[in-house]
Short mmCIF file of C-alpha atoms in Angstrom, two decimals:
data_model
loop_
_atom_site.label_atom_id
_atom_site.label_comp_id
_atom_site.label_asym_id
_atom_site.label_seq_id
_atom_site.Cartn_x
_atom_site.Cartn_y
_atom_site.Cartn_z
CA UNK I 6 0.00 0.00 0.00
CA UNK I 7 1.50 3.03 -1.27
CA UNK I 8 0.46 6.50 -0.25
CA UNK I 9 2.03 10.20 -0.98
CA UNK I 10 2.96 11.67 2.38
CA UNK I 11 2.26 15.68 3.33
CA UNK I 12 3.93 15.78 7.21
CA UNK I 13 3.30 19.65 7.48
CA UNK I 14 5.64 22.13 9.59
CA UNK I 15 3.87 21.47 12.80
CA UNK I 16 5.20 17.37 12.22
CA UNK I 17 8.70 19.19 11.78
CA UNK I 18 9.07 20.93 15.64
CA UNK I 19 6.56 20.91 18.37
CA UNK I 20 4.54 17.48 16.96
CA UNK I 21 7.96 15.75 15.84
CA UNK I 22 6.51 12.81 18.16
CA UNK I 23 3.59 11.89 15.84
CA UNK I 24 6.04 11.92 12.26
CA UNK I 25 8.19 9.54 13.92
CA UNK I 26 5.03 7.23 15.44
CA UNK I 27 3.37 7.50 12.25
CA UNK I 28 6.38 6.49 10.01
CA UNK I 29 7.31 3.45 12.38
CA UNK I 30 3.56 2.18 12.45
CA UNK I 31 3.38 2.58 8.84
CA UNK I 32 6.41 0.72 8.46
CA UNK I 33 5.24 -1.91 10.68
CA UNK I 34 2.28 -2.16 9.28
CA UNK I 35 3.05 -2.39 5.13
CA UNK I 36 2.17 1.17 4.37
CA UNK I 37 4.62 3.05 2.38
CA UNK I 38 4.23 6.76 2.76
CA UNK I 39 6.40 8.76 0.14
CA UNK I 40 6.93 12.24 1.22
CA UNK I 41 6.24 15.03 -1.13
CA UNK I 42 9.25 16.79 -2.60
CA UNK I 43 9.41 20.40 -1.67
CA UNK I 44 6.45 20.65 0.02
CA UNK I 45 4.99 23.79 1.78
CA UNK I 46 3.05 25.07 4.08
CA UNK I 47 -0.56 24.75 4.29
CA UNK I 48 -0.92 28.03 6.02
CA UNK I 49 -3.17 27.06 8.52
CA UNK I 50 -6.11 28.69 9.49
CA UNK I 51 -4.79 32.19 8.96
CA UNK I 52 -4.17 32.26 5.19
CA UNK I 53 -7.67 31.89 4.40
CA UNK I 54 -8.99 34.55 6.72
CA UNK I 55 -6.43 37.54 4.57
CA UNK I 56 -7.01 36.34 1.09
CA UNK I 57 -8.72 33.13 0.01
CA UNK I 58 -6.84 32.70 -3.70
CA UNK I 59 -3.54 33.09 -2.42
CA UNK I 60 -4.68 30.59 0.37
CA UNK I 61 -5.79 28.13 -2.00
CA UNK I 62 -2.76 28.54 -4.39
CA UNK I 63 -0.16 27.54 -1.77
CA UNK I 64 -2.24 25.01 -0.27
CA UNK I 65 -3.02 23.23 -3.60
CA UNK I 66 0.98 23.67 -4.89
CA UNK I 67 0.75 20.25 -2.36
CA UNK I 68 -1.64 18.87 -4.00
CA UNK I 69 0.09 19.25 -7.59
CA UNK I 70 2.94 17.88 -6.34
CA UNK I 71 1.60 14.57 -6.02
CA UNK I 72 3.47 12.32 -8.23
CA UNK I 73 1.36 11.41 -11.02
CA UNK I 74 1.42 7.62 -10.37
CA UNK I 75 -0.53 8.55 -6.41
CA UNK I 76 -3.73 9.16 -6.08
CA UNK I 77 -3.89 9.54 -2.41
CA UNK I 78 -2.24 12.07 0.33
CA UNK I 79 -2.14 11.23 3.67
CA UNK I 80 -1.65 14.56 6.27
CA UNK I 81 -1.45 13.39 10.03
CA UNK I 82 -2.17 16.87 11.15
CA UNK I 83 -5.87 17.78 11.06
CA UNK I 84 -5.66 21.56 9.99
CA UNK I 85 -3.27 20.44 6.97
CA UNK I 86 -6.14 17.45 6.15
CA UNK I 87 -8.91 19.80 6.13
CA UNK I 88 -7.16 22.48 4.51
CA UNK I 89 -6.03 20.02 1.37
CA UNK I 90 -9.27 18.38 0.79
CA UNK I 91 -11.39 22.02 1.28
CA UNK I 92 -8.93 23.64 -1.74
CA UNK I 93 -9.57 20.21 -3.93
CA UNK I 94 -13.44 20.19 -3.04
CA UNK I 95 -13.62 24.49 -3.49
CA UNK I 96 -11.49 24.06 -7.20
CA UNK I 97 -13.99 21.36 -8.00
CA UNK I 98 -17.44 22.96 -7.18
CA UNK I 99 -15.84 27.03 -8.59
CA UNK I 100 -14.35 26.57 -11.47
CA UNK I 101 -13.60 30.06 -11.78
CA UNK I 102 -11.66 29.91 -8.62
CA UNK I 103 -10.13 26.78 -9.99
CA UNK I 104 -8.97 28.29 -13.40
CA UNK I 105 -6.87 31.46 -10.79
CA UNK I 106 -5.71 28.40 -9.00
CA UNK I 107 -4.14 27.28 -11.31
CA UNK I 108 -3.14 30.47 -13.26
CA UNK I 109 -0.75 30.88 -10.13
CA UNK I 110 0.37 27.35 -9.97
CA UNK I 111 1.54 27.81 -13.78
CA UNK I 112 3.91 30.72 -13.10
CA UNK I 113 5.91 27.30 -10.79
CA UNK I 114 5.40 25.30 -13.68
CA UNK I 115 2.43 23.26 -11.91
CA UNK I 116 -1.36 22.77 -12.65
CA UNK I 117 -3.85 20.22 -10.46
CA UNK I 118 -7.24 18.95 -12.09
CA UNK I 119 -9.69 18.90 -9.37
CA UNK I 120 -10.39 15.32 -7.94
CA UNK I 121 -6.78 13.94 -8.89
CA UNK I 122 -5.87 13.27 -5.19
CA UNK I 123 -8.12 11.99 -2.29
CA UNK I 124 -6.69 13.75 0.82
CA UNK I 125 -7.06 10.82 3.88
CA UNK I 126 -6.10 11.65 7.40
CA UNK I 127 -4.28 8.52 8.63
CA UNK I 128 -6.87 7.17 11.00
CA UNK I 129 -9.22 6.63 8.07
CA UNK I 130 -5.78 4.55 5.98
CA UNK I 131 -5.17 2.52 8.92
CA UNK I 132 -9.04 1.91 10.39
CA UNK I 133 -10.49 1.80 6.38
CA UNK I 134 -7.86 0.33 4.16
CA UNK I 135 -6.29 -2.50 6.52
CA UNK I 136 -9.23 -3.32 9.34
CA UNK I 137 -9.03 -4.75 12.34
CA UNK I 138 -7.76 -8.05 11.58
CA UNK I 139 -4.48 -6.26 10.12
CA UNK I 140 -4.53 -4.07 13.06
CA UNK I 141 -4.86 -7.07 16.02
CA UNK I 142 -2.73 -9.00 13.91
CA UNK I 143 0.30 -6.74 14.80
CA UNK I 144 -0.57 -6.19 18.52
CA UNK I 145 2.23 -7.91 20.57
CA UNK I 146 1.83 -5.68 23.93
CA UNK I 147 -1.66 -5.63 24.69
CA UNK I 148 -3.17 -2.77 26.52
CA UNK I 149 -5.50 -4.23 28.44
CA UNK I 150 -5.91 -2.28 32.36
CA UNK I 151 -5.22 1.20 30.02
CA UNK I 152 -7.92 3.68 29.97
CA UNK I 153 -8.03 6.14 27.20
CA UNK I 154 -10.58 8.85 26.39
CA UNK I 155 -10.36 9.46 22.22
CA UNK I 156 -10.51 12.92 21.60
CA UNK I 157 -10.98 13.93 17.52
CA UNK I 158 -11.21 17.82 17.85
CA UNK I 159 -13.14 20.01 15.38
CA UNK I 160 -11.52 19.92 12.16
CA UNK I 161 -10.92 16.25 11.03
CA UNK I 162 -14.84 15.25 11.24
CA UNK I 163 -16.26 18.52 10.02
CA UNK I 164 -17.41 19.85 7.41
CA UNK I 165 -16.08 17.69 4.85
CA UNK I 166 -17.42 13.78 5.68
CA UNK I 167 -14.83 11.19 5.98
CA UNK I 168 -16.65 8.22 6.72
CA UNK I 169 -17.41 9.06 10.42
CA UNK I 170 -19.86 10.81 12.45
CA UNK I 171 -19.26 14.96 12.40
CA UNK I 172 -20.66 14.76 15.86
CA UNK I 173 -19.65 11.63 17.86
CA UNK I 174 -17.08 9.47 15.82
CA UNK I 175 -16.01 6.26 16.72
CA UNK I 176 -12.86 5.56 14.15
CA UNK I 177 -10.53 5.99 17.00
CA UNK I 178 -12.49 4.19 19.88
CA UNK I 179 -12.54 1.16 17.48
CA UNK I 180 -8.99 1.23 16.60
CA UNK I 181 -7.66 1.56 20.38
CA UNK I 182 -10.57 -1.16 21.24
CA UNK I 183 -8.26 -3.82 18.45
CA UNK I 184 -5.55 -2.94 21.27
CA UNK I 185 -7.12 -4.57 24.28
CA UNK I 186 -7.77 -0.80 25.92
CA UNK I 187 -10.58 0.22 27.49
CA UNK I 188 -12.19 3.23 25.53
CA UNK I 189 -14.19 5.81 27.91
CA UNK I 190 -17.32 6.80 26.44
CA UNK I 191 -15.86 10.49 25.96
CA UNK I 192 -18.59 12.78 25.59
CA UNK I 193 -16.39 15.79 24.34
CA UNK I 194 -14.51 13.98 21.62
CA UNK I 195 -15.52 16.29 18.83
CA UNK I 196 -15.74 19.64 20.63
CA UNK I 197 -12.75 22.43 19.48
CA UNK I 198 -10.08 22.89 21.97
CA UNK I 199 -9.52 26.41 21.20
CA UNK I 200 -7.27 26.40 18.59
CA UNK I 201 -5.30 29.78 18.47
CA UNK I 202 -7.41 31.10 21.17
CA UNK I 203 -4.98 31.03 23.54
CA UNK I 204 -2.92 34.04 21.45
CA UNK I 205 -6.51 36.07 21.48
CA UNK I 206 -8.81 35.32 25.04
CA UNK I 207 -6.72 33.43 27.63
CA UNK I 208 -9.62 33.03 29.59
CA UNK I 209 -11.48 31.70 27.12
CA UNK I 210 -9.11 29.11 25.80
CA UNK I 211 -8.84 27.54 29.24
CA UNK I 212 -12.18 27.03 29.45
CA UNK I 213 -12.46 25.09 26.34
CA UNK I 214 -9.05 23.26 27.20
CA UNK I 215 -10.46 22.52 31.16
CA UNK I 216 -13.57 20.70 29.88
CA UNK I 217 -11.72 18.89 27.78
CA UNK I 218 -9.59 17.83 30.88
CA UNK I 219 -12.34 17.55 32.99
CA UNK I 220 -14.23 15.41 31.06
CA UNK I 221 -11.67 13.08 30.74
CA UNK I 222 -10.55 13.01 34.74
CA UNK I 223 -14.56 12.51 34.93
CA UNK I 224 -14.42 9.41 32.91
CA UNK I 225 -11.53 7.97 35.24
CA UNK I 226 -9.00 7.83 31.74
CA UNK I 227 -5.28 7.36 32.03
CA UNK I 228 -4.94 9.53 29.55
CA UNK I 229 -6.25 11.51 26.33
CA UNK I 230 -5.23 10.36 22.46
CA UNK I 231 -5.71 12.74 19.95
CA UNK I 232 -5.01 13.36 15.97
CA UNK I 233 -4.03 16.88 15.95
CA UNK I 234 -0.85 18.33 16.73
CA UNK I 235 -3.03 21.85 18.15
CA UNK I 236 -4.80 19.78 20.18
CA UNK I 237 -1.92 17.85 21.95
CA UNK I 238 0.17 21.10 21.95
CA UNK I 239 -3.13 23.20 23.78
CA UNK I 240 -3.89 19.76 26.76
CA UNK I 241 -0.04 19.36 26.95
CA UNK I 242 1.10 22.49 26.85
CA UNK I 243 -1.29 24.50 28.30
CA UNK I 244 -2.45 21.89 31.76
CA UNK I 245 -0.21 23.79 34.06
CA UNK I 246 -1.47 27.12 33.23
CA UNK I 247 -5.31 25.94 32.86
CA UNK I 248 -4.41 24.32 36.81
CA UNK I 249 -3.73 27.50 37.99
CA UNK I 250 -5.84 29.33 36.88
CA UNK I 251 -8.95 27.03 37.60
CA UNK I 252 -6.92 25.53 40.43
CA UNK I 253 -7.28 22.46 39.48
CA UNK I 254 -4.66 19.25 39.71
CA UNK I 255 -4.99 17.43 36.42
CA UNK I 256 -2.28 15.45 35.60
CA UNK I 257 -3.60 13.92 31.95
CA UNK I 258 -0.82 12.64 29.09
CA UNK I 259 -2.30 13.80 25.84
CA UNK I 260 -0.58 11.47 23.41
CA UNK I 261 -1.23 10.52 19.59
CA UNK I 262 -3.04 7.75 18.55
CA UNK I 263 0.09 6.77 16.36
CA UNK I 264 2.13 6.50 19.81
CA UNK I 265 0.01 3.94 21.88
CA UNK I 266 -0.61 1.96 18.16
CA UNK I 267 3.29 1.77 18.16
CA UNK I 268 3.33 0.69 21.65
CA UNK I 269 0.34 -1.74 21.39
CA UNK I 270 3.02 -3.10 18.36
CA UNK I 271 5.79 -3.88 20.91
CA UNK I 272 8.02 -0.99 18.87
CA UNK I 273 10.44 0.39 21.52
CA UNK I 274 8.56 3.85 23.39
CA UNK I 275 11.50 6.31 22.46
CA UNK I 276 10.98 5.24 19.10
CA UNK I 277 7.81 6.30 19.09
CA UNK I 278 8.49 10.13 20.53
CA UNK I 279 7.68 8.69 24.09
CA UNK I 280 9.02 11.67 26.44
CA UNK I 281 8.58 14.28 24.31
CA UNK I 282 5.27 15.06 25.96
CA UNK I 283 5.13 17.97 29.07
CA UNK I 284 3.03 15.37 31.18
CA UNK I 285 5.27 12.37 31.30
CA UNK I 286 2.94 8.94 29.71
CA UNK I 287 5.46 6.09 30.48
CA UNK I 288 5.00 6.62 34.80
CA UNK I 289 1.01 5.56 33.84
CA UNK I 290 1.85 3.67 31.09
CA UNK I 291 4.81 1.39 33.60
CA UNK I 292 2.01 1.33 35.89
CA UNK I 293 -0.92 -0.24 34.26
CA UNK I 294 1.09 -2.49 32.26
CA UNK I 295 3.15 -3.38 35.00
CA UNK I 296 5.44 -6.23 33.93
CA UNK I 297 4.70 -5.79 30.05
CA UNK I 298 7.02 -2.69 30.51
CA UNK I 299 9.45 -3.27 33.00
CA UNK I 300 12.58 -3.99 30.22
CA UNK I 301 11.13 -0.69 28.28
CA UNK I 302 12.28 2.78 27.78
#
């Protein structure tokens, strides 16, 4: 299985944990991810609020740089995955917005016909192309006495449908179900975390980061797996500062889904970007497992 690869800047620094979980699952698992040459940013979210054509011509240079033999691009981090497949579905249904598109792609030499590439987040390549037989066939470290609480954010099920529920997906809870974890029924999986909020309200963004938290310390989870590198960075980052502020104690690893798949795989935790995180996983992780871990790192 063969799949062009878009890791995005945030993959390159603060989420470096998730590209190197996501390239040793893949690896593991048969899936060959072949990274796009000279790729770019996707902007983010603040592109599109200046100037929607220049926002769509950067984001789509990605797209047209797709080798022609791959159909399919795979972006781990949700903001990059929604903002590829929203330029490919907005060149599709406005052709005149197309047509500039691609009037700036041709002063780089490049062009991209609407509906070339299908834009998959890596949940749906792992949960939708291999299954859970592939998935429980590779599980050598079970996970069984773990507790997680899924979280999906805002951007990965909406608008755009990708095979789950917009409101209260399940994609994840299956997969970490195949790894003999307990999934909490998380009632907040779905709900935004703030995003950049915490550069415009403070106040605000620990509000939507504490219920987040709470939620999950409700639920009784060891900790909180996610699929977006502004998710993990606002419940890592930000848990100290939401704690005093709220004065609260939560004490919750926020760790990609990638990460426990890799550990559920036996694949060493370093390896996966173990320790990378502000609120240390392998003390719960040591804990729960107790004698599956004792020889890890």
């Amino acid at each position: 299985m063969k799949y062009s690869y878009y890791p995005g800047c945030s993959l390159e620094c603060n989420a470096a944990a998730y590209d190197v979980s996501v390239k040793a699952v893949a690896d593991l698992l048969g899936i060959k991810l072949v990274e796009l040459e000279d790729w770019n940013c996707c902007g983010a979210t603040e592109y599109f609020s200046q100037d929607e054509l220049t926002a769509c011509s950067v984001i789509a240079r990605n797209l047209a740089l797709v080798e022609p033999e791959l159909n399919q691009l795979v972006a781990p981090c949700a903001a990059c995955y929604l903002n590829l497949k929203k330029v490919d579905h907005l060149m599709g249904k406005f052709p005149q917005l197309g047509s500039q598109v691609n009037e700036a792609l041709a002063a780089g030499g490049l062009s991209y016909r609407p509906g070339r590439v299908t834009v998959r987040h890596m949940l749906d390549v792992i949960v939708d192309d291999l299954g859970e037989t592939a998935v429980r066939d590779k599980v050598s470290r079970p996970l069984a006495g773990l507790r997680f609480a899924p979280y999906y954010g805002c951007q990965v099920v909406r608008p755009l449908d990708n095979g789950d529920s917009p409101e209260y997906p399940t994609k994840m809870d299956r997969l970490l179900s195949w790894l003999g974890a307990e999934v909490v029924d998380y009632p907040v999986k779905a709900h935004c975390c703030g995003g950049h909020m915490t550069q415009i309200s403070e106040p605000q963004a620990f509000e939507l980061i504490r219920r987040l938290l709470q939620s999950a310390a409700e639920y009784e989870a060891d900790m909180i797996v996610c699929m977006c590198p502004m998710c993990q960075l606002n419940l890592d980052g930000y848990q100290a500062r939401v704690n005093k502020h709220f004065n609260t104690n939560f004490r919750l690893p926020i760790m990609y889904f990638t990460q426990i798949l890799g550990l559920a795989f036996g694949i060493e935790p370093k390896k996966l970007g173990f320790g990378k995180e502000l609120v240390a996983a392998m003390p719960v992780v040591k804990a729960k497992l107790n004698g599956a871990m004792a020889s890890s790192g």
